[in-house]
Each structure stands twice: as structure tokens, then as C-alpha cells.
CSV table of C-alpha atoms in Angstrom, one decimal:
chain,number,residue,atom,x,y,z
I,1,MET,CA,89.8,127.1,106.8
I,2,ALA,CA,89.2,123.4,106.1
I,3,GLU,CA,91.3,120.8,104.3
I,4,ILE,CA,89.8,118.4,101.6
I,5,GLN,CA,91.7,115.2,101.9
I,6,MET,CA,92.2,112.2,99.5
I,7,PRO,CA,89.5,109.7,100.8
I,8,GLN,CA,89.9,105.9,101.2
I,9,LEU,CA,88.4,104.7,97.9
I,10,GLY,CA,88.3,100.9,98.7
I,11,GLU,CA,89.6,98.8,101.3
I,12,THR,CA,92.9,98.0,99.6
I,13,VAL,CA,93.4,101.3,97.8
I,14,THR,CA,96.3,103.4,99.1
I,15,GLU,CA,96.6,106.1,96.5
I,16,GLY,CA,94.8,107.9,93.7
I,17,THR,CA,95.5,110.0,90.6
I,18,ILE,CA,93.9,113.4,90.0
I,19,THR,CA,92.4,113.2,86.6
I,20,LYS,CA,90.3,116.4,86.5
I,21,TRP,CA,89.5,119.3,88.7
I,22,LEU,CA,85.8,120.2,88.4
I,23,LYS,CA,86.3,123.5,90.4
I,24,GLU,CA,89.0,126.2,90.4
I,25,VAL,CA,90.6,128.5,92.9
I,26,GLY,CA,88.2,131.1,93.9
I,27,ASP,CA,85.1,129.0,93.1
I,28,GLU,CA,82.3,128.8,95.6
I,29,ILE,CA,81.4,125.2,96.6
I,30,SER,CA,78.7,123.5,98.6
I,31,GLU,CA,78.9,120.6,100.9
I,32,ASP,CA,78.7,117.3,99.1
I,33,GLU,CA,79.3,119.1,95.8
I,34,ALA,CA,81.7,117.1,93.5
I,35,ILE,CA,85.0,119.0,93.0
I,36,VAL,CA,87.5,116.6,91.6
I,37,GLU,CA,87.8,113.4,89.7
I,38,VAL,CA,90.2,110.7,91.0
I,39,SER,CA,91.3,107.6,89.4
I,40,THR,CA,92.6,104.5,91.4
I,41,ASP,CA,93.4,101.0,90.3
I,42,LYS,CA,89.9,100.0,90.8
I,43,VAL,CA,87.5,102.7,90.3
I,44,ASP,CA,87.1,106.3,88.9
I,45,SER,CA,85.3,108.5,91.4
I,46,GLU,CA,84.1,112.1,91.8
I,47,ILE,CA,85.1,113.4,95.2
I,48,PRO,CA,82.6,115.5,97.0
I,49,SER,CA,83.5,118.4,99.4
I,50,PRO,CA,82.9,117.8,103.1
I,51,VAL,CA,82.3,121.5,103.6
I,52,SER,CA,81.0,124.6,102.0
I,53,GLY,CA,83.1,127.6,101.2
I,54,THR,CA,85.6,129.0,98.7
I,55,ILE,CA,88.5,127.1,97.3
I,56,THR,CA,91.6,129.1,98.3
I,57,GLU,CA,94.3,126.7,97.3
I,58,ILE,CA,94.8,123.5,95.2
I,59,LYS,CA,97.4,121.3,96.5
I,60,ALA,CA,97.5,118.5,94.0
I,61,GLU,CA,97.3,119.1,90.3
I,62,GLU,CA,95.9,117.0,87.4
I,63,GLY,CA,98.0,114.0,86.8
I,64,ASP,CA,99.5,113.9,90.4
I,65,THR,CA,99.2,110.7,92.3
I,66,VAL,CA,98.6,111.2,96.0
I,67,ASP,CA,98.3,109.0,99.0
I,68,VAL,CA,95.1,108.3,100.9
I,69,GLY,CA,94.9,111.2,103.4
I,70,ALA,CA,96.9,113.6,101.6
I,71,VAL,CA,95.6,117.2,101.2
I,72,LEU,CA,94.0,117.9,98.0
I,73,ALA,CA,92.7,121.5,98.5
I,74,ILE,CA,92.2,124.2,101.0
I,75,VAL,CA,88.6,125.7,101.5
I,76,GLY,CA,88.0,128.9,103.3
I,77,ASP,CA,84.8,130.8,104.3
I,78,GLY,CA,82.7,132.5,101.6
I,79,ASP,CA,84.7,135.7,101.8
I,80,ALA,CA,88.2,134.1,101.8
I,81,ALA,CA,90.7,135.3,99.3
I,82,PRO,CA,92.5,132.8,97.1
I,83,ALA,CA,96.1,132.0,98.0
I,84,ASP,CA,98.7,134.0,96.1
I,85,ASP,CA,100.0,130.9,94.3
I,86,GLY,CA,96.7,129.0,94.4
I,87,GLY,CA,96.0,129.6,90.7
I,88,GLU,CA,99.5,129.0,89.4
I,89,THR,CA,99.8,125.6,88.1
I,90,GLU,CA,103.5,125.4,88.1
I,91,ASP,CA,103.8,126.7,91.7
I,92,ALA,CA,101.3,124.3,92.9
I,93,ASP,CA,103.1,121.4,91.1
I,94,ASP,CA,106.3,122.4,92.8
I,95,GLU,CA,105.2,122.7,96.3
I,96,PRO,CA,104.4,119.0,97.2
I,97,GLU,CA,107.7,118.0,95.4
I,98,GLU,CA,109.6,120.4,97.5
I,99,GLU,CA,108.1,118.7,100.5
I,100,THR,CA,109.0,115.3,99.3
I,101,ALA,CA,112.6,116.4,98.8
I,102,GLY,CA,112.6,117.4,102.3
I,103,ALA,CA,111.3,114.1,103.5
I,104,GLU,CA,114.0,112.4,101.3
I,105,GLU,CA,116.7,114.1,103.4
I,106,THR,CA,115.5,112.5,106.6
I,107,ALA,CA,114.4,109.1,105.5
I,108,GLU,CA,115.3,106.5,102.9
I,109,PRO,CA,113.4,107.4,99.7
I,110,ASP,CA,111.1,104.9,98.3
I,111,ASP,CA,110.5,104.4,94.5
I,112,ASP,CA,107.8,107.0,94.2
I,113,GLN,CA,110.0,109.6,96.0
I,114,ALA,CA,112.9,108.8,93.8
I,115,ASP,CA,110.7,109.2,90.7
I,116,ASP,CA,109.9,112.8,91.9
I,117,GLU,CA,113.5,114.0,91.9
I,118,PRO,CA,113.6,115.3,88.2
I,119,GLU,CA,110.9,117.8,88.8
I,120,GLN,CA,112.5,119.4,92.0
I,121,PRO,CA,113.9,123.0,91.7
I,122,ALA,CA,117.6,123.8,91.5
I,123,ALA,CA,117.4,124.8,95.1
I,124,GLU,CA,118.7,121.4,95.8
I,125,ALA,CA,122.2,122.7,95.0
I,126,GLU,CA,122.8,122.5,98.8
I,127,GLU,CA,123.0,118.7,98.2
I,128,PRO,CA,126.4,117.0,98.4
I,129,GLU,CA,128.6,117.8,95.3
I,130,PRO,CA,128.5,115.2,92.5
I,131,GLU,CA,130.7,112.2,92.7
I,132,PRO,CA,133.6,111.9,90.3
I,133,ASP,CA,132.1,108.9,88.5
I,134,THR,CA,130.0,110.2,85.7
I,135,ASP,CA,129.4,106.9,83.8
I,136,ASP,CA,125.8,106.7,85.4
I,137,GLU,CA,124.9,110.3,84.8
I,138,PRO,CA,122.1,111.2,82.3
I,139,GLU,CA,123.1,112.6,78.8
I,140,GLU,CA,124.3,116.1,79.4
I,141,PRO,CA,127.2,118.3,78.2
I,142,ALA,CA,129.0,117.8,81.6
I,143,ALA,CA,128.9,114.0,81.2
I,144,GLU,CA,131.0,114.2,78.1
I,145,GLU,CA,134.0,115.8,80.0
I,146,PRO,CA,136.8,113.6,81.1
I,147,GLU,CA,136.5,114.8,84.8
I,148,PRO,CA,133.6,116.7,86.4
I,149,GLU,CA,133.9,120.1,87.5
I,150,PRO,CA,134.2,120.8,91.4
I,151,GLU,CA,130.7,122.6,91.2
I,152,PRO,CA,127.8,122.0,88.7
I,153,GLU,CA,127.5,124.5,85.9
I,154,PRO,CA,124.5,126.9,86.3
I,155,ASP,CA,122.6,125.4,83.4
I,156,GLU,CA,122.9,121.8,84.6
I,157,GLU,CA,119.9,119.8,85.6
I,158,PRO,CA,119.4,118.4,89.3
I,159,GLU,CA,120.1,114.8,88.3
I,160,PRO,CA,124.0,114.8,88.7
I,161,GLU,CA,123.4,115.6,92.4
I,162,ALA,CA,122.3,112.1,93.1
I,163,THR,CA,124.6,110.2,95.7
I,164,PRO,CA,125.4,106.5,95.5
I,165,ASP,CA,122.6,105.5,97.7
I,166,ARG,CA,120.2,107.8,95.7
I,167,LYS,CA,120.7,106.6,92.2
I,168,PRO,CA,119.3,108.9,89.5
I,169,ALA,CA,115.6,108.4,89.0
I,170,ALA,CA,114.7,106.6,85.9
I,171,SER,CA,111.8,108.9,85.4
I,172,ALA,CA,113.1,110.5,82.1
I,173,PRO,CA,113.6,107.7,79.7
I,174,SER,CA,114.1,110.2,76.9
I,175,GLY,CA,114.9,113.8,76.7
I,176,ASP,CA,111.4,114.7,75.6
I,177,SER,CA,110.1,113.7,79.0
I,178,GLU,CA,112.0,116.5,80.8
I,179,ALA,CA,109.5,119.0,79.3
I,180,MET,CA,106.5,116.9,80.2
I,181,VAL,CA,104.6,117.1,83.4
I,182,LEU,CA,104.3,113.5,84.5
I,183,SER,CA,103.0,112.0,87.8
I,184,PRO,CA,105.4,109.8,89.8
I,185,VAL,CA,103.6,106.6,89.1
I,186,VAL,CA,103.5,107.4,85.2
I,187,ARG,CA,107.3,108.1,85.4
I,188,ARG,CA,107.9,104.9,87.3
I,189,LEU,CA,105.8,102.8,84.7
I,190,ILE,CA,107.6,104.4,81.7
I,191,ALA,CA,110.9,103.6,83.3
I,192,GLU,CA,110.0,100.0,84.3
I,193,HIS,CA,108.9,99.2,80.7
I,194,ASP,CA,111.7,101.1,78.9
I,195,LEU,CA,109.1,103.1,76.8
I,196,ASP,CA,109.9,106.1,74.8
I,197,VAL,CA,107.8,108.9,76.0
I,198,SER,CA,107.6,110.7,72.6
I,199,SER,CA,105.8,107.6,71.3
I,200,LEU,CA,103.0,107.7,73.9
I,201,SER,CA,99.6,109.5,73.3
I,202,GLY,CA,98.2,111.3,76.3
I,203,THR,CA,94.3,111.1,76.9
I,204,GLY,CA,94.5,113.3,80.2
I,205,ALA,CA,93.7,116.9,80.6
I,206,GLY,CA,95.8,118.9,78.0
I,207,GLY,CA,97.1,115.8,76.5
I,208,ARG,CA,98.8,114.6,79.6
I,209,ILE,CA,100.0,111.0,79.7
I,210,THR,CA,98.1,109.0,82.4
I,211,ARG,CA,98.8,105.8,84.0
I,212,ASN,CA,96.2,104.1,81.8
I,213,ASP,CA,97.9,105.5,78.6
I,214,VAL,CA,101.1,103.8,79.7
I,215,LEU,CA,99.4,100.5,80.7
I,216,ALA,CA,97.5,100.5,77.3
I,217,ALA,CA,100.8,100.9,75.4
I,218,VAL,CA,102.3,98.0,77.4
I,219,GLU,CA,99.4,95.7,77.0
I,220,GLY,CA,99.2,96.7,73.4
I,221,GLY,CA,102.8,95.3,72.8
I,222,GLN,CA,104.4,98.7,72.1
I,223,ALA,CA,108.0,98.1,71.2
I,224,ALA,CA,109.3,101.6,71.1
I,225,LYS,CA,111.9,102.2,73.8
I,226,ALA,CA,113.8,105.0,75.1
I,227,PRO,CA,117.4,105.4,73.6
I,228,ALA,CA,118.9,105.1,77.1
I,229,ARG,CA,117.8,105.1,80.7
I,230,ALA,CA,119.2,107.5,83.1
I,231,ASP,CA,121.7,104.9,84.5
I,232,GLU,CA,122.6,103.6,81.1
I,233,ALA,CA,124.0,106.9,79.7
I,234,PRO,CA,126.6,106.6,76.9
I,235,ALA,CA,130.2,105.8,78.2
I,236,PRO,CA,133.5,105.7,76.3
I,237,ALA,CA,133.9,102.8,73.9
I,238,ALA,CA,136.6,101.1,76.0
I,239,ALA,CA,134.4,101.3,79.1
I,240,LYS,CA,131.5,99.7,77.2
I,241,LYS,CA,133.5,96.8,76.1
I,242,ALA,CA,134.9,96.2,79.6
I,243,ALA,CA,131.6,96.6,81.4
I,244,ALA,CA,129.6,93.4,82.1
I,245,PRO,CA,126.1,93.5,80.4
I,246,LYS,CA,123.3,95.0,82.5
I,247,PRO,CA,120.4,92.6,83.2
I,248,ALA,CA,117.5,93.6,80.9
I,249,ARG,CA,113.8,92.9,80.7
I,250,VAL,CA,112.8,90.2,78.4
I,251,ALA,CA,111.5,91.7,75.1
I,252,PRO,CA,108.6,90.2,73.2
I,253,ALA,CA,109.6,86.9,71.8
I,254,THR,CA,110.9,86.7,68.2
I,255,PRO,CA,111.0,83.5,66.2
I,256,GLY,CA,113.5,81.2,67.8
I,257,GLU,CA,113.0,82.4,71.4
I,258,SER,CA,111.2,80.3,73.8
I,259,SER,CA,109.5,82.8,76.1
I,260,THR,CA,108.4,86.3,76.6
I,261,SER,CA,107.8,88.7,79.5
I,262,VAL,CA,104.3,90.0,80.4
I,263,ALA,CA,104.2,92.9,82.8
I,264,PHE,CA,101.7,92.8,85.6
I,265,ASN,CA,99.1,95.5,85.3
I,266,ASN,CA,98.2,97.4,88.4
I,267,VAL,CA,95.0,95.4,89.1
I,268,ARG,CA,97.0,92.2,88.8
I,269,ARG,CA,99.8,93.5,91.1
I,270,ARG,CA,97.4,94.8,93.8
I,271,THR,CA,95.4,91.6,93.8
I,272,GLY,CA,98.4,89.5,94.2
I,273,GLU,CA,99.6,91.6,97.1
I,274,HIS,CA,96.2,91.4,98.7
I,275,MET,CA,96.0,87.6,98.4
I,276,VAL,CA,99.6,87.2,99.7
I,277,ARG,CA,98.7,89.2,102.9
I,278,SER,CA,95.5,87.2,103.2
I,279,LYS,CA,97.5,83.8,103.2
I,280,ALA,CA,99.9,85.4,105.7
I,281,THR,CA,97.0,86.7,107.9
I,282,SER,CA,94.5,84.0,108.0
I,283,PRO,CA,95.0,80.1,108.7
I,284,HIS,CA,93.1,79.0,105.8
I,285,VAL,CA,90.9,75.8,106.0
I,286,PHE,CA,88.8,74.4,103.1
I,287,THR,CA,85.5,72.5,103.2
I,288,VAL,CA,83.8,71.1,100.2
I,289,MET,CA,80.3,69.6,99.8
I,290,GLU,CA,78.3,68.2,96.9
I,291,VAL,CA,75.0,69.8,96.2
I,292,ASP,CA,72.0,68.5,94.2
I,293,LEU,CA,70.7,71.4,92.1
I,294,GLU,CA,68.0,69.6,90.4
I,295,GLY,CA,65.2,71.6,92.0
I,296,VAL,CA,67.0,74.9,91.2
I,297,GLU,CA,67.5,73.7,87.5
I,298,THR,CA,63.7,72.8,87.2
I,299,VAL,CA,62.7,76.4,88.3
I,300,ARG,CA,65.5,78.0,86.1
I,301,GLN,CA,64.2,76.1,83.0
I,302,ALA,CA,60.6,77.0,83.8
I,303,HIS,CA,61.2,80.7,84.2
I,304,LYS,CA,64.3,81.8,82.4
I,305,GLU,CA,62.6,83.1,79.3
I,306,ARG,CA,60.1,85.2,81.3
I,307,PHE,CA,62.9,86.4,83.6
I,308,LYS,CA,65.1,87.5,80.8
I,309,ALA,CA,62.2,89.4,79.1
I,310,GLU,CA,61.3,91.1,82.3
I,311,ALA,CA,64.7,91.8,83.9
I,312,GLY,CA,66.8,91.8,80.8
I,313,ILE,CA,69.2,89.3,82.3
I,314,SER,CA,69.8,85.5,82.4
I,315,LEU,CA,68.7,83.6,85.3
I,316,THR,CA,71.8,81.7,86.4
I,317,TYR,CA,72.7,79.5,89.4
I,318,LEU,CA,74.5,82.4,91.2
I,319,PRO,CA,71.6,84.3,92.7
I,320,PHE,CA,70.1,81.0,94.1
I,321,ILE,CA,73.5,80.2,95.8
I,322,ALA,CA,73.7,83.9,97.0
I,323,ARG,CA,70.3,83.8,98.5
I,324,ALA,CA,70.9,80.4,100.2
I,325,LEU,CA,74.2,81.7,101.7
I,326,VAL,CA,72.5,84.9,103.0
I,327,ASP,CA,69.8,82.9,104.7
I,328,ALA,CA,72.3,80.4,106.1
I,329,ILE,CA,74.2,83.3,107.8
I,330,ASP,CA,71.1,84.1,109.8
I,331,GLU,CA,71.6,80.8,111.7
I,332,PHE,CA,75.5,81.0,111.6
I,333,PRO,CA,76.2,84.8,112.1
I,334,HIS,CA,79.9,84.2,113.0
I,335,MET,CA,80.5,83.6,109.2
I,336,ASN,CA,79.6,87.2,108.6
I,337,ALA,CA,82.5,88.6,110.7
I,338,SER,CA,86.0,89.8,110.7
I,339,VAL,CA,88.8,89.1,113.3
I,340,GLY,CA,89.8,92.1,115.3
I,341,ASP,CA,92.3,92.4,118.2
I,342,GLY,CA,91.6,89.3,120.3
I,343,GLU,CA,88.0,89.3,119.3
I,344,LEU,CA,85.5,88.4,116.4
I,345,ILE,CA,83.5,91.3,115.1
I,346,VAL,CA,80.2,90.0,113.9
I,347,HIS,CA,78.4,92.2,111.3
I,348,HIS,CA,74.7,92.7,111.3
I,349,ASP,CA,74.3,93.6,107.7
I,350,VAL,CA,75.3,91.0,104.9
I,351,ASN,CA,77.2,92.9,102.4
I,352,LEU,CA,77.8,90.3,99.7
I,353,GLY,CA,80.9,90.7,97.5
I,354,ILE,CA,80.8,88.9,94.1
I,355,ALA,CA,84.2,88.6,92.4
I,356,VAL,CA,84.0,89.8,88.7
I,357,ASP,CA,86.5,88.8,86.1
I,358,LEU,CA,87.8,91.7,83.9
I,359,ASP,CA,88.4,89.9,80.6
I,360,TYR,CA,91.3,87.9,82.2
I,361,GLU,CA,93.2,91.0,83.1
I,362,GLY,CA,92.3,90.9,86.9
I,363,LEU,CA,89.3,90.8,89.0
I,364,ILE,CA,87.4,93.2,91.3
I,365,VAL,CA,84.8,92.5,93.9
I,366,PRO,CA,81.7,94.8,93.9
I,367,VAL,CA,79.5,94.6,96.9
I,368,VAL,CA,75.6,94.0,97.3
I,369,HIS,CA,75.0,95.9,100.3
I,370,GLY,CA,72.2,94.9,102.7
I,371,ALA,CA,71.7,91.5,100.8
I,372,GLN,CA,69.8,90.1,103.8
I,373,ASP,CA,66.8,92.4,102.7
I,374,LEU,CA,66.8,91.2,99.1
I,375,ARG,CA,64.8,88.3,97.6
I,376,LEU,CA,66.3,86.3,94.7
I,377,PRO,CA,65.1,88.4,91.7
I,378,ALA,CA,66.5,91.6,93.4
I,379,ILE,CA,69.8,89.9,94.2
I,380,ALA,CA,70.1,88.6,90.5
I,381,ARG,CA,69.4,92.2,89.1
I,382,THR,CA,71.8,93.8,91.5
I,383,VAL,CA,74.7,91.3,90.8
I,384,ALA,CA,74.2,91.8,87.0
I,385,ASP,CA,74.2,95.6,87.4
I,386,LEU,CA,77.4,95.6,89.4
I,387,ALA,CA,79.1,93.2,87.1
I,388,GLY,CA,78.3,95.4,84.1
I,389,LYS,CA,79.6,98.4,85.9
I,390,ALA,CA,82.8,96.5,86.8
I,391,ARG,CA,83.5,95.5,83.3
I,392,ASN,CA,82.9,99.1,82.0
I,393,ARG,CA,85.0,100.6,84.9
I,394,LYS,CA,82.0,102.5,86.2
I,395,LEU,CA,82.0,101.3,89.7
I,396,SER,CA,81.9,103.9,92.5
I,397,ALA,CA,84.0,103.7,95.7
I,398,ASP,CA,80.8,102.6,97.6
I,399,ASP,CA,80.4,99.8,95.1
I,400,ILE,CA,83.6,98.1,96.2
I,401,SER,CA,83.7,98.8,99.9
I,402,GLY,CA,82.2,97.4,103.0
I,403,GLY,CA,82.0,93.7,102.0
I,404,THR,CA,81.5,91.2,104.7
I,405,VAL,CA,81.3,87.9,102.7
I,406,THR,CA,82.3,86.9,99.3
I,407,ILE,CA,81.4,84.5,96.5
I,408,THR,CA,83.7,83.6,93.7
I,409,ASN,CA,81.9,82.2,90.8
I,410,ALA,CA,84.3,79.9,88.9
I,411,GLY,CA,81.6,77.3,88.1
I,412,ALA,CA,80.9,79.0,84.8
I,413,SER,CA,84.0,77.4,83.5
I,414,GLY,CA,83.2,73.9,84.8
I,415,THR,CA,85.4,73.6,87.8
I,416,LEU,CA,85.3,70.6,90.0
I,417,VAL,CA,86.9,72.1,93.3
I,418,GLN,CA,88.6,75.5,93.7
I,419,LEU,CA,90.3,76.5,97.0
I,420,PRO,CA,89.6,80.3,97.1
I,421,ILE,CA,91.5,82.8,99.2
I,422,ILE,CA,89.8,84.8,101.8
I,423,ASN,CA,89.1,88.5,100.9
I,424,GLN,CA,90.4,90.2,104.0
I,425,PRO,CA,89.3,91.3,106.6
I,426,GLN,CA,86.5,88.8,106.1
I,427,VAL,CA,86.5,85.2,107.5
I,428,MET,CA,85.1,83.2,104.7
I,429,VAL,CA,84.8,83.0,100.8
I,430,LEU,CA,82.5,80.6,98.9
I,431,SER,CA,83.4,79.2,95.5
I,432,THR,CA,80.8,77.9,93.2
I,433,GLU,CA,81.8,75.0,91.0
I,434,GLY,CA,80.6,73.6,87.7
I,435,VAL,CA,77.1,72.0,87.4
I,436,THR,CA,77.0,68.7,85.4
I,437,ARG,CA,74.2,66.2,84.7
I,438,ARG,CA,75.1,62.8,85.9
I,439,PRO,CA,73.6,59.6,87.6
I,440,VAL,CA,73.2,59.6,91.3
I,441,VAL,CA,71.4,57.6,93.9
I,442,VAL,CA,68.2,59.4,95.3
I,443,THR,CA,65.8,58.6,98.0
I,444,ASP,CA,62.1,59.3,97.8
I,445,ALA,CA,59.7,60.3,100.7
I,446,SER,CA,59.1,56.6,101.4
I,447,GLY,CA,62.8,55.8,101.8
I,448,ASN,CA,63.0,53.9,98.5
I,449,GLU,CA,66.3,54.4,96.6
I,450,ALA,CA,66.7,54.7,92.9
I,451,ILE,CA,69.3,55.9,90.2
I,452,ALA,CA,68.3,59.2,88.6
I,453,ILE,CA,70.0,61.8,86.3
I,454,ARG,CA,70.4,65.2,88.4
I,455,SER,CA,72.2,68.4,88.1
I,456,MET,CA,75.1,68.1,90.5
I,457,GLY,CA,77.9,70.5,91.6
I,458,ASN,CA,80.2,71.3,94.5
I,459,LEU,CA,80.5,74.2,96.8
I,460,SER,CA,84.0,75.0,98.2
I,461,LEU,CA,84.2,77.1,101.4
I,462,GLY,CA,87.5,78.7,102.5
I,463,TRP,CA,87.4,79.9,106.1
I,464,ASP,CA,89.5,81.4,108.8
I,465,HIS,CA,90.3,79.0,111.7
I,466,ARG,CA,90.8,81.9,114.0
I,467,GLY,CA,87.1,82.7,114.1
I,468,PHE,CA,85.7,79.3,114.6
I,469,ASP,CA,86.3,75.6,114.1
I,470,GLY,CA,85.6,73.0,111.5
I,471,ALA,CA,82.3,71.8,113.0
I,472,TYR,CA,80.8,75.3,112.7
I,473,ALA,CA,82.0,75.9,109.2
I,474,ALA,CA,80.9,72.5,108.1
I,475,ALA,CA,77.4,73.0,109.6
I,476,PHE,CA,77.1,76.4,107.8
I,477,LEU,CA,77.9,74.8,104.5
I,478,ARG,CA,75.6,72.0,105.1
I,479,ARG,CA,72.7,74.5,105.8
I,480,ILE,CA,73.5,76.2,102.3
I,481,VAL,CA,73.2,72.9,100.6
I,482,ASP,CA,69.9,72.0,102.4
I,483,ILE,CA,68.4,75.4,101.6
I,484,LEU,CA,69.4,74.8,97.7
I,485,GLU,CA,68.1,71.3,97.7
I,486,GLN,CA,64.9,71.7,99.7
I,487,ARG,CA,63.6,75.2,99.3
I,488,ASP,CA,60.5,76.0,97.1
I,489,TRP,CA,62.3,78.2,94.7
I,490,GLU,CA,59.2,78.6,92.5
I,491,ALA,CA,57.7,80.7,95.4
I,492,GLU,CA,60.8,83.0,95.1
I,493,LEU,CA,60.1,83.9,91.5
């Protein structure tokens, strides 16, 4: 028997949602054969099987969100019989949630565990009896009685069993959601944004509501809300008058209001968490140098039409800067490294990450693997291909993992200086700034000075002071500038 586990789909990814099983219990599978589709905040990927055999049990159903390392399926040898409940969708759904319930009895529940409570079986009747206060209970017949019965009625739902330190999960914003199979993350998002489940259209398997469906509703400004959240069940009129108003999320602004609330999407939330960790981890230092890109501009103008006709992409400044950075690392290898436990881990391959904006909704960093072996045209084509896949949400897990250095290309907006945050666990990040035509003093081969109009820009380097000092970082950036200014770029094309 072998277990198929949820793989690490990116350096900052901690969980994924099962979107589609490509195989069923009893199917024969081969090693490296795709068996399930998984969606994360960054990529949608097909997960291959690490072994050959027969699927005997599926542990996570479509729509479930599982942590990295969690068991997705059990694979036996070719003659293995399927598990008794392997083909029953409802049983498979219940199984992991019963395990979660057991974990909740021994540890403080987090948000995701609390969200799982409504789908637990009635076997939890061994929980402490309901507290007398019923104001916070969901809408049920028992909630309308002046005092709760000593024991729950047989047809009651599990929610009234919640104790004061385990408040009822806000995973069922409306009665309709009780009959729906929703993953914990979907339930949490619905509750966070006070959405009415009945107004959401599902695009998942069998019409199931997915995380993307909820985010699309939020970003589209859906105003439909549930009649009441679980902790806001109707109370007697006198109690309503006496109770202080609950803090509520700010609804979309109407005429006369001065602000509105925009919820963070998952990419925005995860990016923020990653950047906060980076600032807390690395002592950031920033070095900025001016660069004369007149030589690069001359070559660009001479070859841009031919390059676009042959490669199908525009010839921008970015591949020139990327090529210069990769070559400079050959002389300053400690820039292509990460900090370990009391040591600097220097990487041999330069895996170049390029930050890509996703229509102002977040960014992602696809990686050009083995960039040290690519010349300028190959770098340009690879970067353009990865950027296109990123914007179309077609990146694979390999496309966003393994980066060793990163470039963030803010210069397209005409920036002067930007102070980028290091993409952990790397030790440097380079920001390209805007290029402008302006007069500068230039010196010819004979040492004569003159004023000329040149294409000038800045390069901003953020680096980790744990790995090296300012002299090393400044010499590295100086080398990038020298390569850009002095190389015969005509020969590269």
C-alpha cells in the first residue's frame, strides 16, 4: 500500500483545493500518471502518482481544501480490492471531518477547523450539553423556546452543541447552505463576506461552489447577503433593542458615504503575509545606481521590428538587464544564495524569478530556470512565455518554484526609485526603474567631456545584510551597470 500526498505546490503554498479527480477508486494507474487536479492561490496543477497500482481509497473529495502533506488517496498493488467505503462520496467526505473533530477536542481549533463543524455527524452528541443562552444559536425550532431542553431533540443539528470557547461556525450563512457540500475555505469566505449562498453560481464539479466563484462574487460587487449569520440569529424584540449593535463590515459606499471596504483576495493576502515575514527575517539594505542605457537603446531600436516579427514579442529593456544580472552573478556568486542555519547556501544554478502583475489584483513570480545557460533572445522569449501563462493562470508548480534571485520590473510605469522587498529565502531583489531621455555629461575615449542626450535610468538593489556587506553588494550592482553600458549588445542579437 502507498499513500499519495498533497505536494508542495510553490514555496509559500500551504494548502490546495481538489478541483477534479481524473481517476476513480478501482482504477489502475501508472507512475507519473496525472490522477487529480488541484487549485492553489497561485497555480492550478495536475498531480501525478508517485507509484503504480490500483486506487483503493480516495481520502479527499472534489471541493475539499487540504494541507500540504495530507493524504489524498491510497494506492495498492494491481490485485488490491477497493476499500469498502472508497467509492462512497458521502462516507469519504465524513471521514476527514471526523478526524478534524477529534483534533478539536485536544487542541484549540483554528478558523478552518471551526468551519468544518456543521458537516460533522451527530455522533458528537457526547459533547457538553448546550448552554442555557440561546441568543447566539442558529435559526432552529429549539431556538424559539424560552428555555432550552436539558437534552437536544433528535432532529436538532449539531450547531447548538458549541461551547462558549467554540462559537458556532459561521459557515452556513443561509439555510440553503446546510444542504450544500462546501469546502472549509469556501465556507469561511462566504461567512467573511456575508454572502447569500443561494445567490452564488458554482463552476466546480456537479455545480459545486469553489473558492474562485466566491472571490468572483466579491470582486464583482455582489450585494446579496445572508439573512443572518449563525451568531446573529433572531432574538426577542426587547433583547434586540437592549443589545449594542455588532460591528459590521463596511458595505459598498452609497452617495453620501466617504469610504468603502475592499476585501483582500487570496493572492493579495498571501503576498502580504510573505512580505511581512521577509521584512521580519532579513535586515534589508538598499543600494541604487544610475545606468546609461544608450547602447541598449540603440540596439533595441535597430532590431525591435525584426525581433518582434521572428519571436512574436517586443524587445524591452528587461531581458538586457536580466542577462547583465546573470553574468554579474558569475563574479559575485554570494548574491545567488539563501541564508541557512549559521551559513550562506550558495546556489550553482541561477533560477531567475520575474515578478508579474496580475491586472493589479496581485503578483506572482514565475521562474526562468537555468538562466545562466541562456542568451538574451532565449531569456526574452522565456520571460514573455511565463508572463503570458501567469496572466492566464496557466503556470505549473514547477514554473513558480526554485527561484534564487528576483527582478521586479516597475520601470514600465516610469519609477525613479523603488525599494523592493526580498523574496524569501533569497538574499537579493533587483528593481528596474523608468528610463528617460535627458542631458548628461559624457566622456569620450580621449577623455574629452561633452553634454549629450542619453537614455538614463536607475537600478535599485535590495539585499540581505546577513549574507554580505555593502561593499560586496555595491560592487555587484556596479558590475551590472558596467555590463549594460559597455557590452556589445549587437553581438547578442
